[in-house]
Amino acid sequence: SHNLSRADTAMKNDEAFRTKLERALGEKYNGVKIKHLLDVMVNDIGTDAISKKFTKSLKGIKAVAYYGCLLVRPSEVSKFDNPENPMSLDNLIKSTGADCLPFMQKTKCCGGNLLMSKQDYAFLLTKKLFDEAKASGANCVVVACPMCHMLLDGQQTTIEKAHNTVIDMPVLYFTQLIGLAMGISEKELELDKNMVPTSKLIGSIGKGETKAEVKGATTEGAKTEEAEAAE
């Protein structure tokens, strides 16, 4: 949506550019409204409306929201979220019951546009993202950009070899995360097509209760039983 939005803005605002292209193509450009799917889901449909379709909580998943460098930039083109600290994906993740952890790298470049020309530098940028994600305690990265997913998921093994490290961090499209909350099967969501295995992540769902929460629930249950016995 980024490239289409920039082209649409140029056609609408640059009369000389628009006239030149219209003359060359023999067509008149009246403009179109371009929206990213995340924008549609969060602002047109609404997080509350989407969450009503959820059939299970994804508690146990500890995610970081990664927007990438182009989804909400430049601000004159992409206006659906704050370009410096976007929250739409964070809020969508939280609505599933999953934890969304603070992530300073959320709008930093993943290095995808450098993959062919400067692979070493691209991998350095990507490793920096993973280092912070792992340090935060995340067990997955949720993305909204296909190029980001291609690099973070598709090249993760290569990055591990390049930096002699183990990352082992599943990378999900936000639509896959939503699908899990809706009860859609892993096969239908094609999680098996992800390069980094997601089985351990899926197994963590429902195991997010802390000992304190379990103890609290047990204590509350004991109090209820005592009250009933007293009656």
Short mmCIF file of C-alpha atoms in Angstrom, two decimals:
data_model
loop_
_atom_site.label_atom_id
_atom_site.label_comp_id
_atom_site.label_asym_id
_atom_site.label_seq_id
_atom_site.Cartn_x
_atom_site.Cartn_y
_atom_site.Cartn_z
CA SER A 1 0.00 0.00 0.00
CA HIS A 2 2.97 2.34 0.57
CA ASN A 3 4.02 2.62 -3.08
CA LEU A 4 0.43 2.90 -4.28
CA SER A 5 -0.32 5.61 -1.73
CA ARG A 6 2.74 7.64 -2.72
CA ALA A 7 1.86 7.34 -6.40
CA ASP A 8 -1.73 8.41 -5.70
CA THR A 9 -0.53 11.41 -3.68
CA ALA A 10 1.84 12.45 -6.47
CA MET A 11 -0.93 12.19 -9.07
CA LYS A 12 -3.32 14.25 -6.96
CA ASN A 13 -0.86 16.97 -5.92
CA ASP A 14 1.48 17.35 -8.91
CA GLU A 15 -0.58 18.70 -11.80
CA ALA A 16 2.29 18.68 -14.31
CA PHE A 17 3.14 15.07 -13.46
CA ARG A 18 -0.51 14.01 -13.66
CA THR A 19 -1.06 15.79 -16.99
CA LYS A 20 2.02 14.15 -18.50
CA LEU A 21 0.91 10.66 -17.49
CA GLU A 22 -2.70 11.20 -18.52
CA ARG A 23 -1.54 12.33 -21.94
CA ALA A 24 0.78 9.34 -22.33
CA LEU A 25 -1.85 6.82 -21.20
CA GLY A 26 -4.85 8.43 -22.80
CA GLU A 27 -6.74 8.07 -19.53
CA LYS A 28 -7.91 10.53 -16.89
CA TYR A 29 -6.93 9.90 -13.27
CA ASN A 30 -9.63 10.74 -10.73
CA GLY A 31 -7.85 9.31 -7.70
CA VAL A 32 -8.51 6.24 -5.57
CA LYS A 33 -8.63 5.55 -1.84
CA ILE A 34 -5.86 3.17 -0.81
CA LYS A 35 -5.88 1.47 2.57
CA HIS A 36 -3.72 -1.13 4.24
CA LEU A 37 -5.61 -4.13 5.62
CA LEU A 38 -4.52 -3.21 9.16
CA ASP A 39 -6.10 0.23 8.71
CA VAL A 40 -9.34 -1.35 7.47
CA MET A 41 -9.51 -3.81 10.36
CA VAL A 42 -8.68 -1.35 13.13
CA ASN A 43 -10.37 1.83 11.91
CA ASP A 44 -13.16 0.73 9.54
CA ILE A 45 -14.29 -2.50 11.17
CA GLY A 46 -12.96 -1.75 14.64
CA THR A 47 -11.02 -3.82 17.15
CA ASP A 48 -14.11 -4.33 19.33
CA ALA A 49 -16.14 -5.68 16.41
CA ILE A 50 -13.34 -8.04 15.38
CA SER A 51 -12.83 -9.30 18.93
CA LYS A 52 -16.48 -10.40 19.05
CA LYS A 53 -15.52 -13.04 16.47
CA PHE A 54 -12.83 -14.51 18.72
CA THR A 55 -13.55 -17.93 20.17
CA LYS A 56 -10.50 -18.37 22.39
CA SER A 57 -7.93 -16.32 24.24
CA LEU A 58 -4.33 -16.35 23.04
CA LYS A 59 -3.00 -15.83 26.55
CA GLY A 60 0.46 -17.34 26.72
CA ILE A 61 1.61 -15.64 23.53
CA LYS A 62 4.00 -12.80 24.30
CA ALA A 63 4.36 -10.76 21.13
CA VAL A 64 6.08 -7.64 19.93
CA ALA A 65 4.32 -5.61 17.23
CA TYR A 66 6.58 -4.81 14.29
CA TYR A 67 5.24 -2.20 11.86
CA GLY A 68 8.38 -1.76 9.80
CA CYS A 69 9.64 1.53 8.41
CA LEU A 70 7.04 2.21 5.69
CA LEU A 71 3.61 1.13 6.96
CA VAL A 72 2.87 4.40 8.77
CA ARG A 73 5.28 6.66 6.87
CA PRO A 74 5.50 9.26 5.47
CA SER A 75 2.82 10.92 7.58
CA GLU A 76 1.43 12.96 4.67
CA VAL A 77 0.70 9.71 2.82
CA SER A 78 -0.11 7.21 5.57
CA LYS A 79 -2.35 8.90 8.11
CA PHE A 80 -4.04 6.06 9.97
CA ASP A 81 -1.57 5.88 12.88
CA ASN A 82 1.17 7.80 14.67
CA PRO A 83 4.34 7.50 12.53
CA GLU A 84 6.64 7.62 15.57
CA ASN A 85 4.72 5.43 18.01
CA PRO A 86 1.92 3.55 16.21
CA MET A 87 -0.43 1.53 18.40
CA SER A 88 -3.02 0.01 16.05
CA LEU A 89 -1.24 -3.35 15.76
CA ASP A 90 -0.40 -3.34 19.48
CA ASN A 91 -4.08 -2.89 20.34
CA LEU A 92 -5.16 -5.59 17.91
CA ILE A 93 -2.69 -8.04 19.45
CA LYS A 94 -3.92 -7.22 22.97
CA SER A 95 -7.53 -7.80 21.91
CA THR A 96 -6.71 -11.48 21.27
CA GLY A 97 -5.67 -11.99 24.89
CA ALA A 98 -1.99 -12.17 23.95
CA ASP A 99 0.54 -9.93 25.67
CA CYS A 100 1.98 -7.15 23.51
CA LEU A 101 5.33 -6.10 24.92
CA PRO A 102 7.01 -2.67 24.54
CA PHE A 103 9.27 -2.63 21.48
CA MET A 104 11.50 0.33 20.63
CA GLN A 105 12.33 -1.19 17.23
CA LYS A 106 8.70 -1.27 16.11
CA THR A 107 9.17 1.25 13.26
CA LYS A 108 12.87 0.69 12.53
CA CYS A 109 13.99 -0.70 9.17
CA CYS A 110 14.29 -4.49 8.99
CA GLY A 111 16.87 -4.24 6.19
CA GLY A 112 14.64 -5.82 3.56
CA ASN A 113 15.42 -3.22 0.90
CA LEU A 114 19.15 -3.90 1.39
CA LEU A 115 18.93 -7.68 1.16
CA MET A 116 20.25 -7.85 -2.42
CA SER A 117 22.80 -5.02 -2.33
CA LYS A 118 24.14 -5.06 1.25
CA GLN A 119 23.13 -8.36 2.80
CA ASP A 120 25.54 -8.11 5.74
CA TYR A 121 24.10 -4.76 6.79
CA ALA A 122 20.54 -6.01 6.27
CA PHE A 123 21.19 -8.96 8.58
CA LEU A 124 22.76 -6.63 11.16
CA LEU A 125 19.55 -4.55 11.27
CA THR A 126 17.41 -7.67 11.51
CA LYS A 127 19.50 -9.17 14.31
CA LYS A 128 19.09 -5.92 16.25
CA LEU A 129 15.31 -6.35 16.04
CA PHE A 130 15.49 -9.92 17.27
CA ASP A 131 17.91 -9.05 20.07
CA GLU A 132 15.45 -6.55 21.55
CA ALA A 133 12.47 -8.85 21.00
CA LYS A 134 14.19 -11.70 22.87
CA ALA A 135 15.39 -9.35 25.63
CA SER A 136 11.80 -8.21 26.17
CA GLY A 137 10.68 -11.79 26.79
CA ALA A 138 8.71 -12.12 23.54
CA ASN A 139 8.04 -15.54 22.06
CA CYS A 140 7.01 -14.20 18.65
CA VAL A 141 7.05 -11.18 16.36
CA VAL A 142 3.80 -10.06 14.70
CA VAL A 143 4.14 -8.18 11.41
CA ALA A 144 1.91 -6.42 8.89
CA CYS A 145 4.41 -6.16 6.01
CA PRO A 146 5.17 -9.03 3.58
CA MET A 147 8.77 -7.88 2.98
CA CYS A 148 9.41 -7.74 6.73
CA HIS A 149 7.98 -11.25 7.08
CA MET A 150 10.10 -12.51 4.20
CA LEU A 151 13.27 -11.28 5.91
CA LEU A 152 12.48 -11.98 9.56
CA ASP A 153 10.99 -15.42 8.91
CA GLY A 154 12.43 -16.53 5.58
CA GLN A 155 16.01 -15.46 6.26
CA GLN A 156 16.15 -16.17 9.99
CA THR A 157 18.22 -19.34 9.64
CA THR A 158 20.71 -17.52 7.39
CA ILE A 159 20.94 -14.67 9.91
CA GLU A 160 21.63 -17.19 12.68
CA LYS A 161 24.51 -18.67 10.67
CA ALA A 162 25.88 -15.23 9.74
CA HIS A 163 26.01 -14.17 13.40
CA ASN A 164 26.70 -17.58 14.94
CA THR A 165 23.66 -17.34 17.18
CA VAL A 166 20.28 -18.97 17.80
CA ILE A 167 17.19 -16.80 17.34
CA ASP A 168 14.34 -19.33 17.07
CA MET A 169 11.65 -16.63 17.00
CA PRO A 170 8.37 -17.37 15.15
CA VAL A 171 7.14 -14.52 12.95
CA LEU A 172 3.39 -14.30 12.31
CA TYR A 173 1.32 -12.13 10.02
CA PHE A 174 -1.23 -10.25 12.12
CA THR A 175 -3.95 -12.04 10.14
CA GLN A 176 -2.58 -15.41 11.28
CA LEU A 177 -2.72 -14.24 14.90
CA ILE A 178 -6.31 -13.06 14.49
CA GLY A 179 -7.17 -16.35 12.80
CA LEU A 180 -5.91 -18.32 15.79
CA ALA A 181 -8.11 -16.24 18.10
CA MET A 182 -11.07 -16.97 15.80
CA GLY A 183 -10.44 -20.69 16.15
CA ILE A 184 -9.26 -21.17 12.57
CA SER A 185 -7.05 -24.24 12.22
CA GLU A 186 -3.28 -23.99 11.90
CA LYS A 187 -3.51 -25.77 8.55
CA GLU A 188 -6.03 -23.30 7.16
CA LEU A 189 -3.85 -20.42 8.37
CA GLU A 190 -0.92 -22.13 6.61
CA LEU A 191 1.31 -21.82 9.64
CA ASP A 192 3.16 -24.84 8.28
CA LYS A 193 4.31 -22.59 5.43
CA ASN A 194 6.17 -20.33 7.87
CA MET A 195 9.89 -21.06 7.77
CA VAL A 196 10.38 -20.84 11.55
CA PRO A 197 8.31 -23.57 13.27
CA THR A 198 5.32 -22.28 15.23
CA SER A 199 4.41 -25.46 17.14
CA LYS A 200 6.10 -24.36 20.37
CA LEU A 201 4.35 -20.99 20.16
CA ILE A 202 0.95 -22.62 19.58
CA GLY A 203 1.65 -24.90 22.53
CA SER A 204 2.14 -21.88 24.79
CA ILE A 205 -1.47 -20.74 24.30
CA GLY A 206 -3.44 -21.16 27.50
CA LYS A 207 -0.31 -21.43 29.60
CA GLY A 208 0.02 -17.75 30.37
CA GLU A 209 -1.28 -17.85 33.93
CA THR A 210 1.34 -16.91 36.47
CA LYS A 211 1.75 -18.74 39.78
CA ALA A 212 0.33 -15.70 41.54
CA GLU A 213 -2.81 -15.85 39.40
CA VAL A 214 -3.25 -19.56 40.03
CA LYS A 215 -2.67 -19.07 43.76
CA GLY A 216 -5.14 -16.19 43.81
CA ALA A 217 -7.78 -18.25 42.06
CA THR A 218 -7.21 -21.14 44.47
CA THR A 219 -7.44 -18.87 47.50
CA GLU A 220 -10.62 -17.27 46.19
CA GLY A 221 -12.12 -20.70 45.60
CA ALA A 222 -11.24 -21.79 49.13
CA LYS A 223 -12.89 -18.67 50.58
CA THR A 224 -16.04 -19.40 48.60
CA GLU A 225 -16.16 -22.99 49.88
CA GLU A 226 -15.67 -21.77 53.47
CA ALA A 227 -18.49 -19.26 53.09
CA GLU A 228 -20.82 -21.92 51.69
CA ALA A 229 -19.91 -24.31 54.53
CA ALA A 230 -20.61 -21.60 57.13
CA GLU A 231 -24.09 -21.10 55.69
#
